[in-house]
Short mmCIF file of C-alpha atoms (C1' of nucleotides) in Angstrom, two decimals:
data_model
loop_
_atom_site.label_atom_id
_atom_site.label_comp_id
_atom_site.label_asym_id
_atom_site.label_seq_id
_atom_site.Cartn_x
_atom_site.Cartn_y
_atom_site.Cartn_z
CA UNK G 1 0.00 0.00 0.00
CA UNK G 2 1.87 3.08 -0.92
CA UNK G 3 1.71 6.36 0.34
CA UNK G 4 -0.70 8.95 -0.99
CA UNK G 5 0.58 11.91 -2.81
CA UNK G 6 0.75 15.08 -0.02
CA UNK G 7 -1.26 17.27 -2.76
CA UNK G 8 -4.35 15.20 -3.83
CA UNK G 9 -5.85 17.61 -1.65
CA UNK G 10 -9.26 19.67 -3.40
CA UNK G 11 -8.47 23.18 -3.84
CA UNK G 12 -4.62 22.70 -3.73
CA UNK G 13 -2.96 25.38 -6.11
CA UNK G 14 -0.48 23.93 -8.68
CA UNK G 15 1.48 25.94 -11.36
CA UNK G 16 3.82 28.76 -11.08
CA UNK G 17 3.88 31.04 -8.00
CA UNK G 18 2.89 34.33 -8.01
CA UNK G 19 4.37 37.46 -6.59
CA UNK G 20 1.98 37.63 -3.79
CA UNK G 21 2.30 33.97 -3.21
CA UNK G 22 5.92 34.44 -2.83
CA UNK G 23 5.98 37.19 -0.15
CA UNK G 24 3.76 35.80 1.41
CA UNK G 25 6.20 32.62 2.26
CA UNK G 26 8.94 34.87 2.48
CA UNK G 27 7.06 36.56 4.95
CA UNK G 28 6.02 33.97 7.11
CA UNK G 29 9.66 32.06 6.60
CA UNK G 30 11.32 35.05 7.50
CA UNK G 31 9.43 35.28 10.99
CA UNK G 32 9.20 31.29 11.48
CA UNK G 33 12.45 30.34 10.06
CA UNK G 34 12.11 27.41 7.38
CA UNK G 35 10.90 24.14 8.51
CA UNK G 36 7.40 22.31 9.61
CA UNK G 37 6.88 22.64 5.92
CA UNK G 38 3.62 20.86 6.30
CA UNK G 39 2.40 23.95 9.31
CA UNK G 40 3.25 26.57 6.05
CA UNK G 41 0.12 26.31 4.02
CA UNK G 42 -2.53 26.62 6.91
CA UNK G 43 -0.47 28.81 8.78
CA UNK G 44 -0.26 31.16 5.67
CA UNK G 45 -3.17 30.84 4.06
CA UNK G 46 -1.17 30.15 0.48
CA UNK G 47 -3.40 27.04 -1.60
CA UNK G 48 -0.42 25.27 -1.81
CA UNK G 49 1.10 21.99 -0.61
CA UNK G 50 3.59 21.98 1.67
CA UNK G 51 6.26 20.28 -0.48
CA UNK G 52 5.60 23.31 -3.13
CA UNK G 53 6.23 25.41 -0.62
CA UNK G 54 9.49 24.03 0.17
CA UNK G 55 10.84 23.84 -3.47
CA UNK G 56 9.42 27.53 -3.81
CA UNK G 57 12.01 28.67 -1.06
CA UNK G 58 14.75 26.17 -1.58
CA UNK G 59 14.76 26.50 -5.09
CA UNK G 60 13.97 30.26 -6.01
CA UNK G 61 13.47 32.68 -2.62
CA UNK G 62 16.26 31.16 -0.35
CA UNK G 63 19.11 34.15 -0.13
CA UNK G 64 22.54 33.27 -1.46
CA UNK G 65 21.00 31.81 -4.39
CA UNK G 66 22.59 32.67 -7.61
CA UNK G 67 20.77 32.25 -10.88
CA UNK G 68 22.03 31.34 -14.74
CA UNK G 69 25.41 32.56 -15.92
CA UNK G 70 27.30 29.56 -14.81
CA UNK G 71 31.09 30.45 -14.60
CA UNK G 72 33.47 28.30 -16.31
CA UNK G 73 34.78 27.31 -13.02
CA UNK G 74 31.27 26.38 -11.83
CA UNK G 75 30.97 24.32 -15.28
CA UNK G 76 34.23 22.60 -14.49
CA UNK G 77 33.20 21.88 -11.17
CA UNK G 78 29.62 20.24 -12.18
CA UNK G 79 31.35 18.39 -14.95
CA UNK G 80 33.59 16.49 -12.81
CA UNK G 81 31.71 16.31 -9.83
CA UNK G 82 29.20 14.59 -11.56
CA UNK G 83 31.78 12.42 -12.87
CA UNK G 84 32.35 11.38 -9.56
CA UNK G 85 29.41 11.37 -8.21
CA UNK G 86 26.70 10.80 -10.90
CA UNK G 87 23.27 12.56 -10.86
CA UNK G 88 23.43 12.94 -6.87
CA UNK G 89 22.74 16.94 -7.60
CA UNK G 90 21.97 17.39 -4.30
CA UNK G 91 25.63 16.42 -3.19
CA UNK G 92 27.16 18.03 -6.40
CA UNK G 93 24.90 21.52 -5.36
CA UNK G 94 26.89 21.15 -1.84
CA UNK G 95 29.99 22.64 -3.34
CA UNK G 96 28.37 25.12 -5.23
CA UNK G 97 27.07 27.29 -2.87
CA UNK G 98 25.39 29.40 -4.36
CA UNK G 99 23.60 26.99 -6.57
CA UNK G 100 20.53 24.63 -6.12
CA UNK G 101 20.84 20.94 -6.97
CA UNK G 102 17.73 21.70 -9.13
CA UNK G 103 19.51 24.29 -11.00
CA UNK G 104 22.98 22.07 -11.89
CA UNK G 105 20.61 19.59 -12.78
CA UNK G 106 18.63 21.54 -15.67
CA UNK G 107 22.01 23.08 -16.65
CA UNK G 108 23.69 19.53 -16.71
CA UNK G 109 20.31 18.52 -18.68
CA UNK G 110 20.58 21.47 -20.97
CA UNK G 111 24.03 22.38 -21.63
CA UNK G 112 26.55 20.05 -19.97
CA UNK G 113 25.05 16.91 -21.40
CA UNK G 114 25.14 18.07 -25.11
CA UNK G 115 28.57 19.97 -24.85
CA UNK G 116 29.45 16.64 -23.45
CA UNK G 117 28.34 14.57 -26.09
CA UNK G 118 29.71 17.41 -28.60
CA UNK G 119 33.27 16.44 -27.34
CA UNK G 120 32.40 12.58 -26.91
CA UNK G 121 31.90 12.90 -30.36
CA UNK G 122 35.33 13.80 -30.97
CA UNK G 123 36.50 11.68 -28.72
CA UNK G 124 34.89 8.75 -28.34
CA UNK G 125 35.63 7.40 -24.84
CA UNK G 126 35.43 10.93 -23.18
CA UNK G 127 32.35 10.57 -22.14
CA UNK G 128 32.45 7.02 -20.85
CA UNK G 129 35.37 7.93 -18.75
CA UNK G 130 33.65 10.23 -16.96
CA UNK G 131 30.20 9.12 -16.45
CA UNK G 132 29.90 6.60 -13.78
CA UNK G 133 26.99 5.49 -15.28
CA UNK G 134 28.89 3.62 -17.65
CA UNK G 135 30.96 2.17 -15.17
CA UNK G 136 30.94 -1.44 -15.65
CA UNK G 137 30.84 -2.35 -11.63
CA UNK G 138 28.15 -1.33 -8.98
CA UNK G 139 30.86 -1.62 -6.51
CA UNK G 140 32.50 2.15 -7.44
CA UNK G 141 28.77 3.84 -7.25
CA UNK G 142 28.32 2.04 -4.22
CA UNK G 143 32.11 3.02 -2.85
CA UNK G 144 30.91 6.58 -4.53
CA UNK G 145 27.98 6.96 -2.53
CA UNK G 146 29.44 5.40 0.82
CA UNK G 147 32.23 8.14 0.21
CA UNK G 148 30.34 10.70 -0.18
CA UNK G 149 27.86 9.94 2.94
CA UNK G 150 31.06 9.66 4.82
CA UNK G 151 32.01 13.45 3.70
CA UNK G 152 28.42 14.39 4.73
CA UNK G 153 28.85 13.15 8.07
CA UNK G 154 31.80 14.88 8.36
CA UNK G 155 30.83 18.22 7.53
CA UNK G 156 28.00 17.86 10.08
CA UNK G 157 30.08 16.83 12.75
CA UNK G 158 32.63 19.94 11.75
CA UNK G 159 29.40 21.88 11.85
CA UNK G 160 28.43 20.74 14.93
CA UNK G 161 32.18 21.30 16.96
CA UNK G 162 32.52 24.28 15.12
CA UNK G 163 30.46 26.50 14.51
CA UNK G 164 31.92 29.37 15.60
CA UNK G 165 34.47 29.08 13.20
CA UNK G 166 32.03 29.78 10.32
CA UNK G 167 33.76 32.51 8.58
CA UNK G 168 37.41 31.75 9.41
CA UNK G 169 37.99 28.77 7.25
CA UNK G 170 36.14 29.21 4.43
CA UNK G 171 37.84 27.13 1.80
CA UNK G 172 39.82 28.35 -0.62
CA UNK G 173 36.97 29.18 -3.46
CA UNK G 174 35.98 32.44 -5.52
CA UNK G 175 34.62 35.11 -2.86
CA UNK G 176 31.27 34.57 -5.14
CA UNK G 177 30.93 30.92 -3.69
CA UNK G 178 30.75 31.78 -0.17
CA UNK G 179 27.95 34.17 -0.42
CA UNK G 180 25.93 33.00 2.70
CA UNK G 181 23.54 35.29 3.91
CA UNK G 182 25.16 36.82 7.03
CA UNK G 183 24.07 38.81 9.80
CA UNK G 184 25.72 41.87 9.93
CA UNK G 185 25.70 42.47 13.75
CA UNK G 186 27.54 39.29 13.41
CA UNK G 187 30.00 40.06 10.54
CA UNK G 188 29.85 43.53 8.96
CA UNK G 189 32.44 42.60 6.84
CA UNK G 190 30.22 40.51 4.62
CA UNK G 191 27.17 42.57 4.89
CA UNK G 192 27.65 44.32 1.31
CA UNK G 193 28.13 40.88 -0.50
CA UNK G 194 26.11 38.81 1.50
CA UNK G 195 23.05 41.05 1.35
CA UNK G 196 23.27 41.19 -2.63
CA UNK G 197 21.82 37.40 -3.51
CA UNK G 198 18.91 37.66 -0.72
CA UNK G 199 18.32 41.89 -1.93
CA UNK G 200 18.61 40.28 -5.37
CA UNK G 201 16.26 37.29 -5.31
CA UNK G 202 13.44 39.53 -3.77
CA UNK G 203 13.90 42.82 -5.84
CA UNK G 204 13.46 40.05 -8.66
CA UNK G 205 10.65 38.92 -7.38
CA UNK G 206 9.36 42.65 -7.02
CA UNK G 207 10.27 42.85 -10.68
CA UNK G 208 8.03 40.43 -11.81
CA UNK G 209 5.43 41.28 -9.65
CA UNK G 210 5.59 44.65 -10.99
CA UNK G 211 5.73 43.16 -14.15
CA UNK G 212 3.23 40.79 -13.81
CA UNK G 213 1.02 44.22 -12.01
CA UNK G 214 1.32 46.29 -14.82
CA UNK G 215 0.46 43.39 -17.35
CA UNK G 216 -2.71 42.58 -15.41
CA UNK G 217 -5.94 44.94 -15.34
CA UNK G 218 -6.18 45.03 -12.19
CA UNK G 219 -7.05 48.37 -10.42
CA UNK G 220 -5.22 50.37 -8.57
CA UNK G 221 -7.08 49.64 -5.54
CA UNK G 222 -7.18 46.25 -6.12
CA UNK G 223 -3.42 45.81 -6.31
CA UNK G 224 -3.21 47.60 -3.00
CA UNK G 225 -5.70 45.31 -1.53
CA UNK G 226 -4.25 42.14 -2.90
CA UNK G 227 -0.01 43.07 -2.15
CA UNK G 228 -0.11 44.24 0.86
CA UNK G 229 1.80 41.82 2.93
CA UNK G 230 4.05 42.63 6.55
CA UNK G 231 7.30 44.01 6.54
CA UNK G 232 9.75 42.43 8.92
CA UNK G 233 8.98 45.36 10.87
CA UNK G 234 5.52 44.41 11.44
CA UNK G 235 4.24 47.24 9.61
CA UNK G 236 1.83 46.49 6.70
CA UNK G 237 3.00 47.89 3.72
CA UNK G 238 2.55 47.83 0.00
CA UNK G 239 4.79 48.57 -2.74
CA UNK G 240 2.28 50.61 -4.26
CA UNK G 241 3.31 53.04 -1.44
CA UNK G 242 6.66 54.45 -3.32
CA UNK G 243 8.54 51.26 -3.19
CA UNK G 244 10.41 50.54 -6.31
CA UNK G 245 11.47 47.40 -8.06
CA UNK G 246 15.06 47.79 -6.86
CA UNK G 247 17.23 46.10 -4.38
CA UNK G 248 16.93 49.07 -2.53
CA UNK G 249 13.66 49.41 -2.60
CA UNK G 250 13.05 46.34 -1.22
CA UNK G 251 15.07 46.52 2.23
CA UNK G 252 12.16 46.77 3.98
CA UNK G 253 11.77 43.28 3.64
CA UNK G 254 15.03 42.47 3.50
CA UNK G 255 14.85 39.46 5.80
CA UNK G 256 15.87 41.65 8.58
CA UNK G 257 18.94 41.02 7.41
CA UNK G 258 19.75 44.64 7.50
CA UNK G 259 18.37 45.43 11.02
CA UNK G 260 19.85 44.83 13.57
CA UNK G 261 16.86 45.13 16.09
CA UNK G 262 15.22 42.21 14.33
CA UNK G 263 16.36 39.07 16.39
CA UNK G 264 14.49 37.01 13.63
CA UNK G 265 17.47 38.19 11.60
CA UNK G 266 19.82 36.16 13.98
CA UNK G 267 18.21 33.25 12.31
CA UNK G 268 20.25 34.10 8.73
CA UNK G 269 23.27 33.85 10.38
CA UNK G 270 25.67 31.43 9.30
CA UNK G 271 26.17 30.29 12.81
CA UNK G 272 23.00 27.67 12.68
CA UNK G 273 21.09 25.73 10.69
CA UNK G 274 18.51 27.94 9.18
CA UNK G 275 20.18 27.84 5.72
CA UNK G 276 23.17 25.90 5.41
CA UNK G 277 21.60 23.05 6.97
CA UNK G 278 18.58 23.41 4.93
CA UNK G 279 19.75 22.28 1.64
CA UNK G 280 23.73 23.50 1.32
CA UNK G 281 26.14 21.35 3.30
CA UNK G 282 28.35 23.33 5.36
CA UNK G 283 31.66 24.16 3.58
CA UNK G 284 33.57 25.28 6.79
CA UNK G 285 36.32 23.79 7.66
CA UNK G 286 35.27 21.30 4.49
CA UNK G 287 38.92 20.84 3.91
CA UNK G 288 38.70 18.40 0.89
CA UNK G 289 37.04 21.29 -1.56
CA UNK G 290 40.36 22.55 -1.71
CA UNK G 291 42.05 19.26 -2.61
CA UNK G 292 38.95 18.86 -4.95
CA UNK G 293 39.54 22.29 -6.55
CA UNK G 294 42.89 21.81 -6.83
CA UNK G 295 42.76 18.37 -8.57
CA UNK G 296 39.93 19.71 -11.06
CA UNK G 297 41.76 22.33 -12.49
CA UNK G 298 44.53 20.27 -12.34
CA UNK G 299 45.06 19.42 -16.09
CA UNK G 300 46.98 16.59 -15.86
CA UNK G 301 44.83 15.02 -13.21
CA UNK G 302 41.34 16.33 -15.57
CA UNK G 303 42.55 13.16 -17.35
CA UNK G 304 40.42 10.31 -15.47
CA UNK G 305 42.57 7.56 -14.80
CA UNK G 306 40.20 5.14 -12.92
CA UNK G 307 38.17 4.97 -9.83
CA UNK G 308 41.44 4.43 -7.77
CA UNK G 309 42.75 7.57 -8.88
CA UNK G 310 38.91 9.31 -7.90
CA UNK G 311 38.47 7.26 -5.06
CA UNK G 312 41.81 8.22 -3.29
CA UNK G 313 41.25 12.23 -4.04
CA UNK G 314 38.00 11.39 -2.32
CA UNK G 315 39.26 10.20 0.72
CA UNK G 316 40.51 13.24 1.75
CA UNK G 317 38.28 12.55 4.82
CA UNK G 318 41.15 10.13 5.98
CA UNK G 319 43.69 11.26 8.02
CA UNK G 320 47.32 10.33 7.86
CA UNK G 321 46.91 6.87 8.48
CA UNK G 322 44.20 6.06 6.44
CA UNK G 323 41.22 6.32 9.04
CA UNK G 324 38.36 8.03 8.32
CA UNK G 325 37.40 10.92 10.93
"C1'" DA J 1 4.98 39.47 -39.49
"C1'" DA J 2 3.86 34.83 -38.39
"C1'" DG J 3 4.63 30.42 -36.75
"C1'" DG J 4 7.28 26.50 -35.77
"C1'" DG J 5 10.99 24.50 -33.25
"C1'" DG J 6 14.32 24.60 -29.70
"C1'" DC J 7 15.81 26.14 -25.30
"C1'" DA J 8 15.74 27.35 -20.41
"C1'" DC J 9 13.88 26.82 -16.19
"C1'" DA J 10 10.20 26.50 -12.72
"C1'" DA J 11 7.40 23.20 -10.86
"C1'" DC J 12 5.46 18.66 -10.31
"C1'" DC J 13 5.69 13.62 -9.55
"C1'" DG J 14 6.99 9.65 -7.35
"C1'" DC J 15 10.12 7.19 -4.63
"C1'" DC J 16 13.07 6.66 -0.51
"C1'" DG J 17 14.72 7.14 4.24
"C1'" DT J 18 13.39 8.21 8.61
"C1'" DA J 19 11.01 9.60 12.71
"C1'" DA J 20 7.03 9.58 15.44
"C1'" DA J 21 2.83 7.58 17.05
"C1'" DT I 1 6.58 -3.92 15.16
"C1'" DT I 2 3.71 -1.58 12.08
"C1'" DT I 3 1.74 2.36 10.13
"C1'" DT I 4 1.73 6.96 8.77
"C1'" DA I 5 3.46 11.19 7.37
"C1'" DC I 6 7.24 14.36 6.47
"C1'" DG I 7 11.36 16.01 4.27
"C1'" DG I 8 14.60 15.20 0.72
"C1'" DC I 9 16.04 13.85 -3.72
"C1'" DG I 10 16.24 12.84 -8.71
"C1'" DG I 11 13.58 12.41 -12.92
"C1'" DT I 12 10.33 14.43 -15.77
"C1'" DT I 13 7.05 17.68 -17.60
"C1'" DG I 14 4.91 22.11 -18.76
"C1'" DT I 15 5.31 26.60 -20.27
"C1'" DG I 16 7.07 30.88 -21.72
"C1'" DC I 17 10.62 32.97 -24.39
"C1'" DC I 18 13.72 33.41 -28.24
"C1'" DC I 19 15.47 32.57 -32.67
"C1'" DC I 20 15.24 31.07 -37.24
"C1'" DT I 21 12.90 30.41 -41.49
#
DNA sequence: AAGGGGCACAACCGCCGTAAA
DNA sequence: TTTTACGGCGGTTGTGCCCCT
């Protein structure tokens, strides 16, 4: 007997999210923290299941998401981590940052796979060497897998012991990779950069609202009614009311990321779980990305050699001696 | 200018692991 | 121990946009 699906529910609202939709679980996530998906839609009011909710934030409104324009680098990275670890995007997103698993996955779908293929045609075993799929034993997925849940524990445990070390040993990756959102009571000196993906994802979402406003023939009146939504502040506002579709504009509901009298905001901070345990691994103290970056842009090692050779550069977990920590 | 095809990406679907009752 | 439900993940689909003819 399997499970039901969680949205066979009558009245349940499928399709793209709307503007309102999204401030309104920005709103609400902002002042609850994400989490108790399932306590989102009743609690809010949105017609919408609470797994959609979920993949709304995780996979468009969380802060420190950055969207299309993948860097060379970032392509390098996706390439050969899913060499190594297949279509685990979820584990491959977890040294990207700044990327969701569900975005490397449409770019691997849309772009890696055929530039892939492009050079497989040139060179026929390319491909194959890469792609564990073609790997002729389930024992290296399996070692693959057990690997990489051995590098998940790990972070967590360096999370756990170590949290306060969150900014100090960031590994050695881009400043654009390690764009948590941070508090800035808690670390000014990130404020500027860190503010930019979260400022960015919701003056975007202003944009299309406005967009979406402007298309629609709605009233005036009727736009006020229907955006409206709370400010961290408490205060209800509209952006009818001389807010523009700008980053700027939109610090009012900046996540109280900006104010320092919003203890909500201490939520954000890269100090607990509220985002980096929600979907992005922690990369502190994640010593192997280093290794990792090191042997990807390594041209010599780019060459696969065989699982040994991957298998070895992913037990960086192991210490000296060849026990795992 | 129109429309057909391809592309990009947001969102959904279904399965799995796990925790709680 | 079994059942149920949630959160997470990967695969797939739907839709809007863009470009080419």
């Amino acid at each position: 007997m399997g499970r039901p699906p969680c949205c066979d529910k009558v009245g349940v609202k499928k399709g793209p999210w709307t503007p309102e939709e999204d401030i309104v679980l920005v709103t609400y996530i902002q002042n609850h923290g994400p989490g108790n998906w399932r306590g989102v839609p009743s609690n809010t009011g949105l017609l919408r299941c609470s797994k959609s909710c979920r993949l709304r934030w995780t996979n468009y409104l969380r802060p420190g998401i950055k969207r299309g324009n993948f860097s060379d680098h970032e392509e390098k990275m996706i390439i050969h981590l899913q060499a190594l670890l297949g279509n685990r995007w979820a584990a491959i997103a977890s040294y990207l940052p700044e990327r969701t698993d569900n975005d490397i996955k449409n770019y691997w779908n849309t772009h890696l796979k055929k530039k892939l293929r492009k050079v497989q045609g040139q060179d026929g075993h390319f491909l194959e060497g890469l792609s564990p799929s073609s790997q002729s034993t389930s024992k290296g997925q399996w070692e693959r897998r057990l690997q990489t849940d051995i590098h998940t524990a790990k972070q967590a445990l360096c999370e756990a012991l170590s949290l306060d070390k969150s900014t100090n040993n960031l590994p050695d990756l881009k400043p654009s990779n390690v764009n948590y959102p941070v508090c800035p009571s808690t670390d000014p000196a990130q404020s500027s950069t860190t503010y930019a993906s979260s400022t960015d994802n919701i003056a975007r979402l202003l944009q299309s609202w406005m967009k979406s406003s402007s298309k629609s023939s709605q009233t005036s009146s009727e736009i006020t009614t229907q955006n409206s939504f709370y400010n961290p502040m408490g205060n209800l506002s509209s952006p009818s009311e001389g807010t523009t579709a700008t980053a700027e504009g939109f610090d009012s509901i900046n996540f109280c990321f900006s104010s320092s009298n919003c203890d909500e905001a201490r939520n954000f901070t890269p100090g607990n779980a509220l985002f980096r345990h929600e979907r992005k691994p922690n990369l502190d103290n994640q010593v192997p990305l280093t290794f990792l970056e090191n042997w990807l842009f390594d041209d010599g090692a780019a060459q696969v050699e065989g699982d040994d050779h991957l298998m070895m550069d992913l037990s960086l977990g192991e210490d000296d001696h060849g026990t795992l920590f």
